[in-house]
Short mmCIF file of C-alpha atoms in Angstrom, two decimals:
data_model
loop_
_atom_site.label_atom_id
_atom_site.label_comp_id
_atom_site.label_asym_id
_atom_site.label_seq_id
_atom_site.Cartn_x
_atom_site.Cartn_y
_atom_site.Cartn_z
CA MET A 1346 0.00 0.00 0.00
CA LYS A 1347 2.86 2.36 0.85
CA LEU A 1348 4.58 1.54 -2.46
CA LEU A 1349 1.39 2.28 -4.41
CA LEU A 1350 0.95 5.55 -2.52
CA SER A 1351 4.53 6.62 -3.26
CA ILE A 1352 4.02 5.86 -6.96
CA LEU A 1353 0.78 7.83 -7.00
CA LEU A 1354 2.60 10.81 -5.51
CA SER A 1355 5.56 10.64 -7.93
CA VAL A 1356 3.75 9.80 -11.20
CA THR A 1357 1.09 11.92 -12.89
CA VAL A 1358 -0.89 10.54 -15.84
CA ASN A 1359 -3.38 12.28 -18.09
CA ALA A 1360 -5.58 11.66 -21.15
CA GLN A 1361 -7.01 14.76 -22.82
CA LEU A 1362 -8.93 15.59 -26.01
CA ASP A 1363 -8.51 18.75 -28.07
CA SER A 1364 -12.29 19.04 -28.14
CA THR A 1365 -15.11 17.23 -26.35
CA SER A 1366 -17.35 17.42 -29.45
CA LEU A 1367 -16.73 16.22 -32.98
CA TRP A 1368 -18.57 16.31 -36.27
CA LEU A 1369 -19.26 12.98 -37.88
CA GLY A 1370 -16.22 11.90 -39.94
CA ALA A 1371 -14.03 14.72 -38.68
CA GLN A 1372 -10.82 14.15 -36.70
CA ASN A 1373 -9.74 14.95 -33.15
CA GLN A 1374 -6.54 14.59 -31.13
CA LEU A 1375 -6.19 12.47 -28.00
CA HIS A 1376 -3.09 13.39 -25.96
CA ILE A 1377 -1.68 10.85 -23.50
CA THR A 1378 1.01 11.99 -21.06
CA ALA A 1379 2.82 10.62 -18.01
CA VAL A 1380 5.17 12.58 -15.75
CA SER A 1381 7.48 10.54 -13.50
CA ASN A 1382 10.78 10.69 -11.71
CA ASN A 1383 13.88 9.73 -13.69
CA GLY A 1384 14.55 6.01 -13.27
CA GLU A 1385 10.93 4.87 -12.97
CA GLN A 1386 9.73 2.53 -15.72
CA VAL A 1387 6.50 3.88 -17.21
CA THR A 1388 4.58 2.18 -20.02
CA LEU A 1389 1.87 4.14 -21.87
CA PRO A 1390 -1.44 2.51 -22.91
CA VAL A 1391 -1.31 0.55 -26.16
CA PHE A 1392 -4.19 0.41 -28.68
CA ALA A 1393 -4.73 -1.61 -31.85
CA GLU A 1394 -7.11 0.07 -34.34
CA GLU A 1395 -9.73 1.57 -32.01
CA ILE A 1396 -9.76 3.42 -28.70
CA THR A 1397 -13.24 2.08 -28.00
CA PRO A 1398 -15.71 0.38 -30.38
CA ASP A 1399 -16.55 2.72 -33.32
CA LEU A 1400 -13.94 5.27 -32.18
CA GLU A 1401 -11.22 4.62 -34.75
CA ILE A 1402 -7.51 5.50 -34.74
CA VAL A 1403 -6.44 7.31 -37.93
CA ASP A 1404 -2.82 7.97 -36.98
CA ARG A 1405 -0.52 7.86 -33.99
CA SER A 1406 2.75 9.59 -33.17
CA GLY A 1407 5.82 8.05 -31.65
CA ILE A 1408 6.43 8.28 -27.91
CA ASP A 1409 8.13 11.57 -27.10
CA ARG A 1410 10.44 11.61 -24.06
CA LYS A 1411 11.52 14.90 -22.45
CA GLU A 1412 13.75 15.27 -19.41
CA GLN A 1413 13.10 18.35 -17.30
CA LYS A 1414 15.60 20.28 -15.20
CA SER A 1415 13.78 19.16 -12.04
CA GLY A 1416 14.77 15.56 -12.79
CA GLN A 1417 11.33 14.48 -13.91
CA VAL A 1418 10.64 12.76 -17.22
CA THR A 1419 7.61 13.42 -19.42
CA LEU A 1420 6.37 10.75 -21.82
CA SER A 1421 3.73 11.75 -24.35
CA GLN A 1422 1.96 10.27 -27.37
CA ASP A 1423 -0.76 11.67 -29.64
CA TYR A 1424 -3.57 9.74 -31.37
CA THR A 1425 -5.64 11.09 -34.27
CA ILE A 1426 -9.15 9.66 -33.87
CA THR A 1427 -12.43 9.79 -35.79
CA ALA A 1428 -15.92 8.29 -35.66
CA PHE A 1429 -18.62 7.62 -38.23
CA LYS A 1430 -21.37 7.03 -35.71
CA ASP A 1431 -23.58 9.71 -34.18
CA SER A 1432 -23.10 8.95 -30.48
CA LEU A 1433 -21.64 10.02 -27.15
CA PHE A 1434 -18.45 8.04 -26.63
CA LEU A 1435 -16.89 7.42 -23.24
CA ILE A 1436 -13.16 6.89 -23.25
CA PRO A 1437 -12.62 4.92 -20.05
CA ALA A 1438 -9.78 5.37 -17.61
CA LEU A 1439 -6.58 4.36 -19.45
CA PRO A 1440 -4.01 2.10 -17.72
CA PHE A 1441 -0.42 3.30 -17.26
CA VAL A 1442 2.01 0.65 -15.97
CA VAL A 1443 4.54 2.05 -13.48
CA ASP A 1444 7.15 -0.53 -12.48
CA ASN A 1445 4.92 -3.37 -11.22
CA ASP A 1446 1.79 -1.29 -10.53
CA THR A 1447 -0.91 0.28 -12.68
CA ILE A 1448 -2.23 3.85 -12.54
CA PHE A 1449 -5.36 4.94 -14.41
CA SER A 1450 -6.11 8.29 -16.00
CA GLN A 1451 -9.40 10.08 -15.65
CA PRO A 1452 -12.10 9.03 -18.17
CA VAL A 1453 -13.07 11.51 -20.89
CA SER A 1454 -16.11 11.75 -23.14
CA LEU A 1455 -16.49 12.69 -26.79
CA ASN A 1456 -19.77 13.72 -28.38
CA VAL A 1457 -19.92 12.90 -32.10
CA VAL A 1458 -22.55 15.07 -33.78
CA GLN A 1459 -24.34 14.70 -37.11
CA PRO A 1460 -23.75 18.14 -38.76
CA PHE A 1461 -26.75 17.99 -41.05
CA VAL A 1462 -30.27 16.60 -41.14
CA LEU A 1463 -30.82 13.53 -43.31
CA ASP A 1464 -33.80 13.62 -45.64
CA THR A 1465 -34.69 10.01 -46.34
CA THR A 1466 -37.02 11.00 -49.18
CA TYR A 1467 -34.05 11.75 -51.44
CA ALA A 1468 -31.80 9.22 -53.08
CA ILE A 1469 -28.39 8.48 -51.73
CA THR A 1470 -25.95 11.26 -52.62
CA ASP A 1471 -22.34 12.17 -51.87
CA ILE A 1472 -21.59 14.05 -48.70
CA LYS A 1473 -19.72 16.66 -50.74
CA PRO A 1474 -19.93 17.52 -54.44
CA ILE A 1475 -17.26 16.11 -56.75
CA GLN A 1476 -14.27 18.43 -56.85
CA LYS A 1477 -11.93 18.83 -59.75
CA ALA A 1478 -8.34 18.12 -58.76
CA THR A 1479 -6.01 21.09 -59.17
CA ILE A 1480 -2.87 20.68 -61.26
CA TYR A 1481 0.21 20.38 -59.07
CA TRP A 1482 2.48 22.57 -61.18
CA TRP A 1483 5.41 22.45 -58.76
CA GLY A 1484 5.38 18.64 -58.86
CA ILE A 1485 5.46 18.66 -62.67
CA LEU A 1486 8.21 21.29 -62.74
CA ARG A 1487 10.25 19.30 -60.24
CA TRP A 1488 10.18 16.20 -62.44
CA VAL A 1489 11.12 18.25 -65.50
CA LEU A 1490 14.09 19.77 -63.65
CA LEU A 1491 15.15 16.33 -62.45
CA LEU A 1492 15.10 14.97 -66.01
CA TRP A 1493 17.15 17.95 -67.23
CA LEU A 1494 19.64 17.38 -64.40
CA ILE A 1495 20.02 13.69 -65.29
CA ALA A 1496 20.46 14.57 -68.96
CA GLY A 1497 23.10 17.18 -68.06
CA ILE A 1498 25.03 14.70 -65.89
CA ALA A 1499 24.91 12.14 -68.70
CA VAL A 1500 26.27 14.67 -71.23
CA ILE A 1501 29.09 15.71 -68.86
CA ALA A 1502 29.97 12.06 -68.12
CA TYR A 1503 30.07 11.27 -71.86
CA TYR A 1504 32.29 14.31 -72.51
CA ILE A 1505 34.71 13.25 -69.74
CA TYR A 1506 34.72 9.71 -71.13
CA LEU A 1507 35.67 10.99 -74.60
CA ARG A 1508 38.44 13.19 -73.19
CA LEU A 1509 39.90 10.33 -71.15
CA SER A 1510 39.63 7.96 -74.11
CA HIS A 1511 41.52 10.39 -76.34
CA LYS A 1512 44.09 10.93 -73.60
CA ASP A 1513 44.64 7.18 -73.20
CA ALA A 1514 44.92 6.79 -76.96
CA ALA A 1515 47.52 9.56 -77.08
CA GLN A 1516 49.47 7.92 -74.28
CA GLU A 1517 49.38 4.59 -76.06
CA GLU A 1518 50.74 6.21 -79.20
CA THR A 1519 53.70 7.62 -77.22
CA ILE A 1520 56.39 4.95 -77.12
CA ASP A 1521 59.19 5.13 -74.60
CA PRO A 1522 62.40 5.62 -76.64
CA GLU A 1523 64.10 3.16 -74.31
CA LEU A 1524 61.87 0.38 -75.66
CA LEU A 1525 63.18 0.99 -79.16
CA ARG A 1526 66.71 0.07 -78.11
CA PRO A 1527 67.95 -3.50 -77.56
CA CYS A 1528 67.17 -4.65 -74.04
CA ASP A 1529 70.72 -5.84 -73.35
CA GLU A 1530 72.14 -2.47 -74.40
CA VAL A 1531 69.80 -0.66 -71.98
CA ALA A 1532 70.61 -3.10 -69.15
CA ILE A 1533 74.41 -2.76 -69.62
CA GLU A 1534 74.09 1.02 -69.63
CA LYS A 1535 72.18 0.96 -66.32
CA LEU A 1536 74.66 -1.50 -64.79
CA ASP A 1537 77.51 0.82 -65.80
CA LYS A 1538 75.78 3.65 -63.95
CA ILE A 1539 75.37 1.50 -60.82
CA LYS A 1540 79.03 0.49 -61.04
CA GLU A 1541 80.08 4.14 -61.36
CA GLU A 1542 78.02 5.27 -58.33
CA LYS A 1543 79.50 2.57 -56.04
CA LYS A 1544 76.77 2.92 -53.45
CA TRP A 1545 77.94 -0.20 -51.63
CA GLU A 1546 81.08 1.67 -50.59
CA GLU A 1547 78.88 4.29 -48.87
CA GLY A 1548 77.06 1.64 -46.83
CA LYS A 1549 73.95 1.84 -49.02
CA GLN A 1550 73.74 -1.88 -49.69
CA LYS A 1551 69.93 -1.96 -49.61
CA GLU A 1552 69.62 0.79 -52.22
CA TYR A 1553 72.41 -0.80 -54.29
CA PHE A 1554 70.83 -4.26 -54.40
CA SER A 1555 67.35 -2.80 -55.07
CA GLU A 1556 68.62 -0.98 -58.17
CA LEU A 1557 70.73 -3.95 -59.29
CA THR A 1558 67.90 -6.49 -59.09
CA PHE A 1559 65.43 -4.10 -60.73
CA VAL A 1560 67.72 -3.79 -63.78
CA ILE A 1561 67.94 -7.59 -64.05
CA ARG A 1562 64.18 -8.06 -63.54
CA GLU A 1563 63.46 -5.41 -66.17
CA TYR A 1564 65.87 -7.13 -68.59
CA ILE A 1565 64.26 -10.53 -67.96
CA GLY A 1566 60.87 -9.00 -68.71
CA ARG A 1567 61.94 -7.63 -72.09
CA ARG A 1568 64.21 -10.56 -73.03
CA TYR A 1569 61.95 -13.47 -72.08
CA GLY A 1570 58.50 -11.92 -71.61
CA ILE A 1571 58.45 -12.87 -67.90
CA ARG A 1572 56.80 -10.28 -65.63
CA SER A 1573 59.69 -10.41 -63.22
CA THR A 1574 59.10 -6.96 -61.71
CA GLU A 1575 55.71 -8.24 -60.48
CA LYS A 1576 57.05 -11.56 -59.15
CA THR A 1577 59.02 -12.63 -56.11
CA SER A 1578 62.53 -13.97 -56.49
CA ASP A 1579 61.29 -17.56 -56.16
CA GLN A 1580 58.64 -17.02 -58.83
CA THR A 1581 61.15 -15.39 -61.17
CA LEU A 1582 63.66 -18.22 -60.74
CA GLN A 1583 60.93 -20.81 -61.23
CA SER A 1584 59.86 -19.15 -64.50
CA ILE A 1585 63.32 -18.72 -66.00
CA ARG A 1586 64.90 -22.00 -64.86
CA PRO A 1587 63.45 -24.15 -67.71
CA ILE A 1588 64.70 -21.62 -70.29
CA LEU A 1589 68.28 -21.51 -69.00
CA VAL A 1590 68.49 -25.26 -68.39
CA GLU A 1591 67.19 -25.97 -71.89
CA ASN A 1592 69.91 -23.69 -73.31
CA GLU A 1593 72.54 -25.48 -71.21
CA GLN A 1594 73.06 -22.42 -69.04
CA LYS A 1595 72.57 -24.00 -65.62
CA PRO A 1596 75.69 -22.29 -64.11
CA LEU A 1597 74.20 -18.98 -65.23
CA TYR A 1598 70.97 -19.88 -63.44
CA GLU A 1599 72.89 -20.68 -60.25
CA GLN A 1600 74.63 -17.29 -60.35
CA LEU A 1601 71.28 -15.56 -60.80
CA ASP A 1602 69.84 -17.59 -57.93
CA ARG A 1603 72.65 -16.55 -55.55
CA MET A 1604 72.40 -12.88 -56.56
CA LEU A 1605 68.61 -12.63 -56.10
CA ARG A 1606 68.58 -14.47 -52.76
CA LEU A 1607 71.45 -12.37 -51.41
CA ALA A 1608 69.58 -9.22 -52.48
CA ASP A 1609 66.46 -10.43 -50.63
CA LEU A 1610 68.51 -10.94 -47.46
CA VAL A 1611 69.87 -7.39 -47.72
CA LYS A 1612 66.51 -5.78 -48.54
CA PHE A 1613 64.28 -7.68 -46.15
CA ALA A 1614 66.49 -9.20 -43.45
CA LYS A 1615 68.97 -6.30 -42.99
CA TRP A 1616 71.87 -8.59 -44.02
CA ARG A 1617 75.28 -6.92 -44.14
CA THR A 1618 77.31 -8.01 -47.16
CA THR A 1619 81.07 -7.96 -47.71
CA PRO A 1620 82.69 -5.91 -50.50
CA ASP A 1621 83.48 -9.18 -52.31
CA GLU A 1622 79.80 -10.20 -52.26
CA ASP A 1623 78.81 -6.77 -53.59
CA MET A 1624 81.23 -6.99 -56.49
CA LEU A 1625 80.37 -10.63 -57.26
CA SER A 1626 76.67 -9.70 -57.48
CA LEU A 1627 77.42 -6.91 -59.95
CA LYS A 1628 79.67 -9.25 -61.94
CA ALA A 1629 76.89 -11.87 -61.99
CA ALA A 1630 74.47 -9.27 -63.35
CA TYR A 1631 76.87 -8.29 -66.16
CA ASN A 1632 77.51 -11.94 -66.94
CA PHE A 1633 73.79 -12.78 -67.05
CA VAL A 1634 73.04 -10.01 -69.55
CA ASN A 1635 76.06 -10.74 -71.76
CA GLU A 1636 75.42 -14.50 -71.85
CA THR A 1637 71.69 -14.23 -72.62
CA LYS A 1638 71.57 -11.31 -75.05
CA HIS A 1639 70.45 -11.80 -78.65
CA THR A 1640 73.06 -13.06 -81.06
CA GLU A 1641 73.73 -11.52 -84.45
CA GLU A 1642 71.67 -14.20 -86.21
CA GLU A 1643 68.62 -13.72 -83.98
CA LYS A 1644 65.99 -11.14 -84.71
CA PRO A 1645 65.23 -9.36 -81.47
CA GLN A 1646 61.58 -8.69 -80.75
CA GLN A 1647 61.11 -5.71 -78.49
CA GLN A 1648 58.69 -6.48 -75.69
CA GLU A 1649 57.00 -4.23 -73.20
CA VAL A 1650 58.84 -3.96 -69.89
CA ASN A 1651 56.89 -6.03 -67.34
#
């Protein structure tokens, strides 16, 4: 009893209509509110399609929660109701569940009035005369503008596509002059530059081996059509091994194997090489290019660097 009394003192519930009278078929608003202390669990009444028989629900709002500075919480929900029966409706006390108890609001009444007198001698007619629908010009204009916008975006996209297509075509027509030269000549020239810079003497072994292996991978790509620059050392060796073995160049393959694996140790495992190892790797690169380049009788076919 004390618990119920404390709840009654802390929670205020209410059900109120905008108007106590309503024309037949018109709409009215039923406001349901509950004011409680913060932390109390309050559940508002729940309805299906009718408040009471013949008093129908047209629409309902979501539950609005507002916290006041005093610490109280207000829960509210609005129902749009209507009736198509000339009668006095009694909306009974509505149940609000507070924690494990129930509090009821005060009952309210609604008088639904027939706004006109029915003459039963006449045939059945419409409540209102037929009205001609007005043209929604803004809606039509909005669709026209949307279509123009889509058409404009399509034209711009097509123009950009043409520009990019022409740009790609122009780029394809531009051939790197380096590709017009024999691949072994280009590789030897780059190896000469690496030899001249002598980066291994400055302690830049990682940079030295990166440049050295890139020259060899680029040469393998143009000489044998193997995409070495996109492969790991193991994949490159696996691809080129059958070619070298078939040409009875197994010692050359072994030199290439040692050079690539030593370079991987330097680049990825921070391996410190000796000056002899640095020079032997450069010598192996020169030897690989010189031993595999096209002979005078062969017709070199320039391939894209892979």
